[in-house]
GROMACS .gro file of C-alpha atoms in nm:
model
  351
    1UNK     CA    1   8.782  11.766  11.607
    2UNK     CA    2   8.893  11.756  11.951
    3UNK     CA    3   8.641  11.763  12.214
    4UNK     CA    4   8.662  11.954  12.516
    5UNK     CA    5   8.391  11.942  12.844
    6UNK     CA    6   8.142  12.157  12.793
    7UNK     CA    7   8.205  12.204  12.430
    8UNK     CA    8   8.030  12.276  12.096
    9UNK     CA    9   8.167  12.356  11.753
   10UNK     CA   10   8.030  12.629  11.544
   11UNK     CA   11   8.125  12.513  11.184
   12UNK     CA   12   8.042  12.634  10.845
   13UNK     CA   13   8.061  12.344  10.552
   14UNK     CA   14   8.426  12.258  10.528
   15UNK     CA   15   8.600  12.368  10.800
   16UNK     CA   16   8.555  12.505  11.189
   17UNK     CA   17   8.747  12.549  11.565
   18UNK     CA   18   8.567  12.407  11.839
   19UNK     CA   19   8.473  12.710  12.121
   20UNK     CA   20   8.349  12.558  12.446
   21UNK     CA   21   8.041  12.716  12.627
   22UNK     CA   22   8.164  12.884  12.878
   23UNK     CA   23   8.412  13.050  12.680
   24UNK     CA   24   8.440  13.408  12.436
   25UNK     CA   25   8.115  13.457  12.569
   26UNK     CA   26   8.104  13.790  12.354
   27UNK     CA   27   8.184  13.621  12.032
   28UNK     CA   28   7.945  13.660  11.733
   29UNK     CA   29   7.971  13.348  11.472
   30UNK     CA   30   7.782  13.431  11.241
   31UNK     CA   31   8.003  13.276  10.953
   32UNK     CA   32   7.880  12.929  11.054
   33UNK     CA   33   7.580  12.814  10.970
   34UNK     CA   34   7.601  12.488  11.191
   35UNK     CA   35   7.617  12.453  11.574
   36UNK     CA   36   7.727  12.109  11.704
   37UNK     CA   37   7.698  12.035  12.064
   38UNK     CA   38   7.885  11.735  12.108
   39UNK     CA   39   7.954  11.716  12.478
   40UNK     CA   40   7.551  11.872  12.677
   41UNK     CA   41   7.609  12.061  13.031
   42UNK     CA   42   7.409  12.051  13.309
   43UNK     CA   43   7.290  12.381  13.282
   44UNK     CA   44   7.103  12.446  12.966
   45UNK     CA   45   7.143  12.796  12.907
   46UNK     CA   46   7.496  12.743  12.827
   47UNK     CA   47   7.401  12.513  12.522
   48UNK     CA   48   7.153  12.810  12.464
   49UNK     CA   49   7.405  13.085  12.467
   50UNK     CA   50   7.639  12.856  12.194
   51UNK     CA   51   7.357  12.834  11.978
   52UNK     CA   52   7.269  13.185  11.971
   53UNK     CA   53   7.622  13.270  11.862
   54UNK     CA   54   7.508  13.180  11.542
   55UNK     CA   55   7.187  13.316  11.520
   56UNK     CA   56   7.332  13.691  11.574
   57UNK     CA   57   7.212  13.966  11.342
   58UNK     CA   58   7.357  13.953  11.019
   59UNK     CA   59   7.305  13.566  10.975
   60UNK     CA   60   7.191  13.543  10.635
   61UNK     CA   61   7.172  13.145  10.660
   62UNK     CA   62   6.938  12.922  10.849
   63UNK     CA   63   7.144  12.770  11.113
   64UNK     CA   64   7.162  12.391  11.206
   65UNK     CA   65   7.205  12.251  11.570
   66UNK     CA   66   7.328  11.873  11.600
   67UNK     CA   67   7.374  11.739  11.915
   68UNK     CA   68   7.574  11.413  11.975
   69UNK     CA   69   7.456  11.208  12.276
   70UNK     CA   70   7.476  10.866  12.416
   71UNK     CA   71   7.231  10.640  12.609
   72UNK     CA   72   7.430  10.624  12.922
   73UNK     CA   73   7.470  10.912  13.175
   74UNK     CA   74   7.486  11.165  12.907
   75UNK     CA   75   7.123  11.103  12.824
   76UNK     CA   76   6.992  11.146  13.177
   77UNK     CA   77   7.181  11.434  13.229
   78UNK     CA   78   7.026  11.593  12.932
   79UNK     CA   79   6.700  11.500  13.049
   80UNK     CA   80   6.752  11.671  13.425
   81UNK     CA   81   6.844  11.983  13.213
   82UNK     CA   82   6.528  11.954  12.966
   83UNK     CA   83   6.306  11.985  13.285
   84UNK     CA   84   6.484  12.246  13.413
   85UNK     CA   85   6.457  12.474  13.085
   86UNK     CA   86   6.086  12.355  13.072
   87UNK     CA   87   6.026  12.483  13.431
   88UNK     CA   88   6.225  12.779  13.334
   89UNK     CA   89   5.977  12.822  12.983
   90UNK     CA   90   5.661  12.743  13.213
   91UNK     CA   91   5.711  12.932  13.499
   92UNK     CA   92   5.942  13.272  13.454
   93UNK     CA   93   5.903  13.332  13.055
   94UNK     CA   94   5.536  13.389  13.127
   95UNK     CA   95   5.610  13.600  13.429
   96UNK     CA   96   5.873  13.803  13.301
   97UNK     CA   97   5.729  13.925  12.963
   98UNK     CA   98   5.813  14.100  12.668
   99UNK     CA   99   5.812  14.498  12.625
  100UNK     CA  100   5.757  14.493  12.261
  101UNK     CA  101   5.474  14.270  12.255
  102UNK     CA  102   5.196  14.009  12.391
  103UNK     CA  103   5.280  13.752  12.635
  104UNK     CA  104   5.246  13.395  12.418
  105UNK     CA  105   5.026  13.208  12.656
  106UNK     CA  106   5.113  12.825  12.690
  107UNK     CA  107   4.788  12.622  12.695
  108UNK     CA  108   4.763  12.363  12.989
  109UNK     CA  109   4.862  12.034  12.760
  110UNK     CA  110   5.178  12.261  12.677
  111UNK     CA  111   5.241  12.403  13.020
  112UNK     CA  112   5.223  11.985  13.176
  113UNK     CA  113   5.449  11.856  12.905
  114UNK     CA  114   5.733  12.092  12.974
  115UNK     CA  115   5.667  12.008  13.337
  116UNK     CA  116   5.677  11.649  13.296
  117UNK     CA  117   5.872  11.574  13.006
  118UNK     CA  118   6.134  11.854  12.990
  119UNK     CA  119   6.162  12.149  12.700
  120UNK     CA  120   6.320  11.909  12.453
  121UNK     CA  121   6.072  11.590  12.479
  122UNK     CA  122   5.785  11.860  12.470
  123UNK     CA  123   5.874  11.894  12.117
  124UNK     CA  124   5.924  11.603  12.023
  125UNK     CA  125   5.684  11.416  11.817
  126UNK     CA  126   5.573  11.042  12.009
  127UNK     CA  127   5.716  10.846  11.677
  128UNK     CA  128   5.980  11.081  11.535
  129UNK     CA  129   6.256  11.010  11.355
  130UNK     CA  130   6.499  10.905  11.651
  131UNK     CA  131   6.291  10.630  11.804
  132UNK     CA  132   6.273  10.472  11.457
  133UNK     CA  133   6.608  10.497  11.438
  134UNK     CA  134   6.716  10.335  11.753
  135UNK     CA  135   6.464  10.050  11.692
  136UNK     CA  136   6.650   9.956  11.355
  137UNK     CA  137   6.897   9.629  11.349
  138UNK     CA  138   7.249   9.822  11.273
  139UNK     CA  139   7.321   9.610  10.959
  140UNK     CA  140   7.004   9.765  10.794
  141UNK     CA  141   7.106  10.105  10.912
  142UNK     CA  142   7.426  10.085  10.714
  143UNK     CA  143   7.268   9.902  10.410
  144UNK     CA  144   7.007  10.196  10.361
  145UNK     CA  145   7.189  10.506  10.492
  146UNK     CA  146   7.555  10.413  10.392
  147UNK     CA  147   7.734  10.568  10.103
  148UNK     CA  148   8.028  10.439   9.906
  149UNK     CA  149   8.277  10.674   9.768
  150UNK     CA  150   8.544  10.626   9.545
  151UNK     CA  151   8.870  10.861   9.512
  152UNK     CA  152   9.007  10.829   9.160
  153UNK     CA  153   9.375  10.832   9.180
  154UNK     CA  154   9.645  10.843   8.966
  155UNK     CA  155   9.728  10.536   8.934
  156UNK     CA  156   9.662  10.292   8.624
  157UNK     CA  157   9.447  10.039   8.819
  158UNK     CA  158   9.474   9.848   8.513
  159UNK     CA  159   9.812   9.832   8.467
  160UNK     CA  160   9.875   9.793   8.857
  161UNK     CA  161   9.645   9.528   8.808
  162UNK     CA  162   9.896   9.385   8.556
  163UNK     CA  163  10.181   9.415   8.794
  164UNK     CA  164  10.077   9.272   9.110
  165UNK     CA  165   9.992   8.957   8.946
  166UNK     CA  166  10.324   8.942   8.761
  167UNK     CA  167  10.552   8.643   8.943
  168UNK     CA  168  10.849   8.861   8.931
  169UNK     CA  169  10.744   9.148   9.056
  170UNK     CA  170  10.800   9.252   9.450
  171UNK     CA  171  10.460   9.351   9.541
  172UNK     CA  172  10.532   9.512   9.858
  173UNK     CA  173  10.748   9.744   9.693
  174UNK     CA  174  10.500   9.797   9.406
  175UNK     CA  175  10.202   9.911   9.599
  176UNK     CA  176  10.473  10.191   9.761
  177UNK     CA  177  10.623  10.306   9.408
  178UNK     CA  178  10.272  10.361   9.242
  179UNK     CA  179  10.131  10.568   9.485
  180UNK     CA  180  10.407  10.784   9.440
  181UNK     CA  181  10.335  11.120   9.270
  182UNK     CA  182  10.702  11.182   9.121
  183UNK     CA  183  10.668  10.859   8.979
  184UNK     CA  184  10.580  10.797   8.619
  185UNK     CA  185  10.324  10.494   8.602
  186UNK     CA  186  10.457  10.389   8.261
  187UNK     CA  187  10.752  10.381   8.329
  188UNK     CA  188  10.728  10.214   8.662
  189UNK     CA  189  10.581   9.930   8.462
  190UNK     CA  190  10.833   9.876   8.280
  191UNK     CA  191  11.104   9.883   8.520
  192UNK     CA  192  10.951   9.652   8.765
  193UNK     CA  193  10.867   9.394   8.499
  194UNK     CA  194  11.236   9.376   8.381
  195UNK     CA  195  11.376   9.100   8.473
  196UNK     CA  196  11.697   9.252   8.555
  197UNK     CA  197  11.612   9.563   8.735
  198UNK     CA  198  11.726   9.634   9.099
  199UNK     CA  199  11.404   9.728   9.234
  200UNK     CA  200  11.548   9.812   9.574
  201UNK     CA  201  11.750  10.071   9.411
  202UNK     CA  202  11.521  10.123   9.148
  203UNK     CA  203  11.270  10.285   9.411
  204UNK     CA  204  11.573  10.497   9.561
  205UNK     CA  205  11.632  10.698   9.202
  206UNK     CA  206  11.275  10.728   9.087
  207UNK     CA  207  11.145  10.930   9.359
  208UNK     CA  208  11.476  11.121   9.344
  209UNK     CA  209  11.407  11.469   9.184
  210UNK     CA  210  11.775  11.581   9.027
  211UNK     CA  211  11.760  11.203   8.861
  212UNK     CA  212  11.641  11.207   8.473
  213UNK     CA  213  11.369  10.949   8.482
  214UNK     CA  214  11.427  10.887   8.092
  215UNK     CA  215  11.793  10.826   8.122
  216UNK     CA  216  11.706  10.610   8.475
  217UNK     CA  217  11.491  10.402   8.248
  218UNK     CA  218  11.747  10.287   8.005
  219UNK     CA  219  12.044  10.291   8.248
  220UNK     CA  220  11.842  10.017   8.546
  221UNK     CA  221  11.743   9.813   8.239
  222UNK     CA  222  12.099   9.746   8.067
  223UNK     CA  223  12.205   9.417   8.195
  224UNK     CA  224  12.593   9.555   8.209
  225UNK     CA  225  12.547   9.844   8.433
  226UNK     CA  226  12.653   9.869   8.778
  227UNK     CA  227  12.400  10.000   8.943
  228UNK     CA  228  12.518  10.072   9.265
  229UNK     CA  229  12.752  10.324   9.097
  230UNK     CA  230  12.483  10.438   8.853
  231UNK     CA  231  12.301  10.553   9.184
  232UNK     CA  232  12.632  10.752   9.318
  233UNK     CA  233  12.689  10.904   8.936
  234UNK     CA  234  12.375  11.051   8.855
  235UNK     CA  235  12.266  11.195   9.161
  236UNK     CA  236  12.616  11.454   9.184
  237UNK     CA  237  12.549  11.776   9.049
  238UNK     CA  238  12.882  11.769   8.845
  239UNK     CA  239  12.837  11.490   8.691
  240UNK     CA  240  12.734  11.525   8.282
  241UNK     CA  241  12.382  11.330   8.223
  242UNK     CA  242  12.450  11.263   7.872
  243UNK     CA  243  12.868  11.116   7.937
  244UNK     CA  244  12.727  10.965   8.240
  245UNK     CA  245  12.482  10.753   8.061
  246UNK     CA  246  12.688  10.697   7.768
  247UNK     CA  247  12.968  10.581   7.983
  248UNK     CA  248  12.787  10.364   8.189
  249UNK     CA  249  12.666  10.186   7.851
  250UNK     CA  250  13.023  10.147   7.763
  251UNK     CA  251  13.121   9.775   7.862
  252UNK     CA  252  13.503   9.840   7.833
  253UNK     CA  253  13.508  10.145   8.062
  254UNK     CA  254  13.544  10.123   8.414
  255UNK     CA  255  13.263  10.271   8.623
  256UNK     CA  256  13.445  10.394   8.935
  257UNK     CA  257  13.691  10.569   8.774
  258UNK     CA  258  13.555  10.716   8.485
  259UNK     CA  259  13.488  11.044   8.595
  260UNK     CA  260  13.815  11.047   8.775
  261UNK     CA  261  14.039  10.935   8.512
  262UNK     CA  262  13.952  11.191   8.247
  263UNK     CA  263  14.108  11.456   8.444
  264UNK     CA  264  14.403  11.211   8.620
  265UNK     CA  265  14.746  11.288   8.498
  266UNK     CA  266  14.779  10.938   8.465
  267UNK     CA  267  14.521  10.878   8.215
  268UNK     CA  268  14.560  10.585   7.948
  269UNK     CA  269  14.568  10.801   7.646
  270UNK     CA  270  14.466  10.550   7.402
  271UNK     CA  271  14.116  10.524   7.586
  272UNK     CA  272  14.148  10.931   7.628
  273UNK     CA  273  14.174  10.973   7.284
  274UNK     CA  274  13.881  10.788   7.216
  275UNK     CA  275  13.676  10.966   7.457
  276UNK     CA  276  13.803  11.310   7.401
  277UNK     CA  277  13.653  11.319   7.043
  278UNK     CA  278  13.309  11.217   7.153
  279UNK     CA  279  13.070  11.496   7.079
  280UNK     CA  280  12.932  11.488   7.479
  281UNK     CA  281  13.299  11.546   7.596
  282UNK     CA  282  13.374  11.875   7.792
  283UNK     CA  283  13.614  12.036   7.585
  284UNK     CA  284  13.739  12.272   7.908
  285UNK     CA  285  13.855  11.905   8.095
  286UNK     CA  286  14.035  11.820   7.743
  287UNK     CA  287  14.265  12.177   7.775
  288UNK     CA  288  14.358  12.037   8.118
  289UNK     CA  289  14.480  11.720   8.002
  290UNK     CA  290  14.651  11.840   7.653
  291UNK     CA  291  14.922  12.101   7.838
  292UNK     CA  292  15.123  11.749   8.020
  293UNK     CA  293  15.460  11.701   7.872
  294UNK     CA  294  15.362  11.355   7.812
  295UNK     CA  295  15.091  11.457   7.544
  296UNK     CA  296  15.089  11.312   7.182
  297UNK     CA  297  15.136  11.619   6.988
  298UNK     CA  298  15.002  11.499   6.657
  299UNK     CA  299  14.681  11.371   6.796
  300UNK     CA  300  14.676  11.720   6.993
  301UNK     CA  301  14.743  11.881   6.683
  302UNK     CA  302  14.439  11.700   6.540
  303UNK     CA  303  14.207  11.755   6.836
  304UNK     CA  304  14.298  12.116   6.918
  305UNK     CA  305  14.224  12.180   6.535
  306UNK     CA  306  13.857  12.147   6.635
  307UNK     CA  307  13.640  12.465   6.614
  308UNK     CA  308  13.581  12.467   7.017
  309UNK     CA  309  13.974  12.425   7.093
  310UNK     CA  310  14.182  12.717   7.197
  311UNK     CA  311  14.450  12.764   6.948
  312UNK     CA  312  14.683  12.974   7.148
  313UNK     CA  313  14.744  12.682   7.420
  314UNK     CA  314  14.750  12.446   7.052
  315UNK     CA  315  15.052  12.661   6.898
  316UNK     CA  316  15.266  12.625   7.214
  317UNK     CA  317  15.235  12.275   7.284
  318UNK     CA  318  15.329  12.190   6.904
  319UNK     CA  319  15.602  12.435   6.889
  320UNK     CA  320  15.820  12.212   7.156
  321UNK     CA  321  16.122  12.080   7.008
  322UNK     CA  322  16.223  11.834   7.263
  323UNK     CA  323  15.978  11.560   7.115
  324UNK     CA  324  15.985  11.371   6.847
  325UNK     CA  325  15.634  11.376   6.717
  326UNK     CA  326  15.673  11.081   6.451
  327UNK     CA  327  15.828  10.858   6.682
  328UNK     CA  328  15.617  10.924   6.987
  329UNK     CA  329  15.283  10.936   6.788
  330UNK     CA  330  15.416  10.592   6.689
  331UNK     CA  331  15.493  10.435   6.994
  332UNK     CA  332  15.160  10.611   7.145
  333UNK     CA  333  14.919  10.465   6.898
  334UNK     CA  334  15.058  10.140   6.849
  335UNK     CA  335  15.128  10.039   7.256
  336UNK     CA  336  14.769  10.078   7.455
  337UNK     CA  337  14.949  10.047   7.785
  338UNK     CA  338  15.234  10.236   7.765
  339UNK     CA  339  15.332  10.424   8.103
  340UNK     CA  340  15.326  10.726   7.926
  341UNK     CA  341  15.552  10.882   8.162
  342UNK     CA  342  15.806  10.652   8.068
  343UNK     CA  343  15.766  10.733   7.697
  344UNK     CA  344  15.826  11.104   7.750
  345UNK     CA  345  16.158  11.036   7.918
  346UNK     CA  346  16.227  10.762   7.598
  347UNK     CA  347  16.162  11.011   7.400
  348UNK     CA  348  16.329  11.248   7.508
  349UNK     CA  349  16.687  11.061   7.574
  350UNK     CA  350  16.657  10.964   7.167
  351UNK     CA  351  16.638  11.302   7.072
   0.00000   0.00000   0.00000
């Protein structure tokens, strides 16, 4: 709430804009049932007038008024405009009268304590609730009227419990990770009590929404993957979850080049071959790879034989006869690092 001079805030339970006193005069607000005046004016007709906004016709509620005051110059300027609205209530609401009915007479005790005291002290009881109030020490105010509320969250206080007091676990970044609401609790758990997790980077892909938590899981906790790169990999929309994380897993394959070599022309084809065949391979980056001269024809033979393999492109790389498909599948199989280039021209100079 932001207070402004002169101000009070109609409010219903929840919710409510503060209107100041002086302003939308015209306004009916008869939605709220609450009136707080939280900064009093000198004249009180103005505090009347924001009150009455709520007690307009249709008002189906009884309507609260709070004011908020201090004991410093607030208070004696609220008591200046008390004695003004009692003179006002003892001298011209008598006089001026009412049309539709009897004048209420004010006895004498009445007519001296709105003289003396002000319309507000006049009706207020000697030992009402405010005097005890103020009289109380302020600790046993807020050991009798104080109220402790607790927010469940979604956290596992037990198992964050369990992980703050582990040795190995980075605390700081714990308390941020939990909190999270992408974040699975279990899983969190078990990630930051690995041993061998990166929880700096660990934090990064967790949060991250395109990044399979599952797959996250098992690729932070494998002692022999890069992580760094594991970040880079599954965060690109082309990248294959399912190659990516089998791939990663692979200790002989290089990281940084993985996605790049299978569709390199200069692709080690003993490693290709072994990766081609794998059920998670993308059959449309194999097509690329089998139309290069360079090609082993009897493994293509064997791989373009598969059910998913267009045999059209598979019938004109085989019909070639400038290789020789016994020698070169020889040479192919049997030498892991053969420039493959080289082999083609071999190959071709034999023939």
């Amino acid at each position: 709430m932001v207070a402004a001079p002169c101000g009070t805030c109609p409010i219903r339970k929840h919710h409510g804009r503060p209107h100041q006193t002086r302003d939308q005069e015209l306004v009916n607000l008869t939605a709220a049932d609450a009136c707080v005046i939280f900064h009093s004016d000198w004249n009180p007709l103005n505090d009347l007038q924001a009150q009455a906004r709520c007690h307009c016709f249709g008002q189906p509620k009884a309507v609260e008024v709070y004011r908020l005051i201090t004991r410093n110059y607030e208070r004696e300027m609220l008591d200046k405009a008390s004695l003004k609205l009692g003179m006002d209530r003892a001298v011209l609401q008598s006089v001026s009268g009412n049309n539709n009915g009897p004048v209420q007479q004010f006895s004498k005790k009445e007519i001296e304590d709105l003289l003396r005291k002000g319309a507000y002290a006049a009706i207020m009881d000697e030992n009402d609730e405010g005097n005890r109030f103020c009289s109380k020490d302020i600790d046993q105010i807020l050991q009798r009227r104080a109220t402790i509320i607790t927010i469940p969250s979604s956290v596992d206080r037990t198992r964050c419990s369990t992980l703050l007091s582990h040795s190995s676990v980075d605390r700081t970044r714990c308390s941020t990770l939990l909190p999270h609401s992408s974040v699975d609790g279990t899983r969190c758990s078990t990630l930051l009590s690995h041993s061998s997790v990166d929880r700096t980077r660990c934090s990064t892909l967790l949060p991250r929404s395109s990044v399979d938590g599952t797959r996250c899981s098992t690729l932070l906790s494998h002692s022999s993957v890069d992580r760094t790169r594991c970040s880079t990999l599954l965060p690109r929309s082309s990248v294959d979850r399912n190659r990516c994380s089998t791939l990663l897993s692979h200790s002989s394959v290089d990281r940084t080049r993985c996605s790049t070599l299978l569709s390199h022309s200069s692709v080690d084809r003993t490693r290709c071959s072994t990766l081609l065949p794998h059920s998670s391979v993308d059959r449309t980056r194999c097509s690329t790879l089998l139309p290069h001269s360079s090609v082993d024809r009897t493994r293509c033979s064997t791989l373009l034989s598969r059910s998913s393999v267009d045999r059209t492109r598979c019938s004109t790389l085989l019909s070639r006869s400038s290789v020789d498909r016994t020698r070169c599948s020889t040479l192919l199989l049997s030498h892991s690092s053969v420039d493959r280039t080289r082999c083609s021209t071999l190959l071709l100079s034999h023939s």
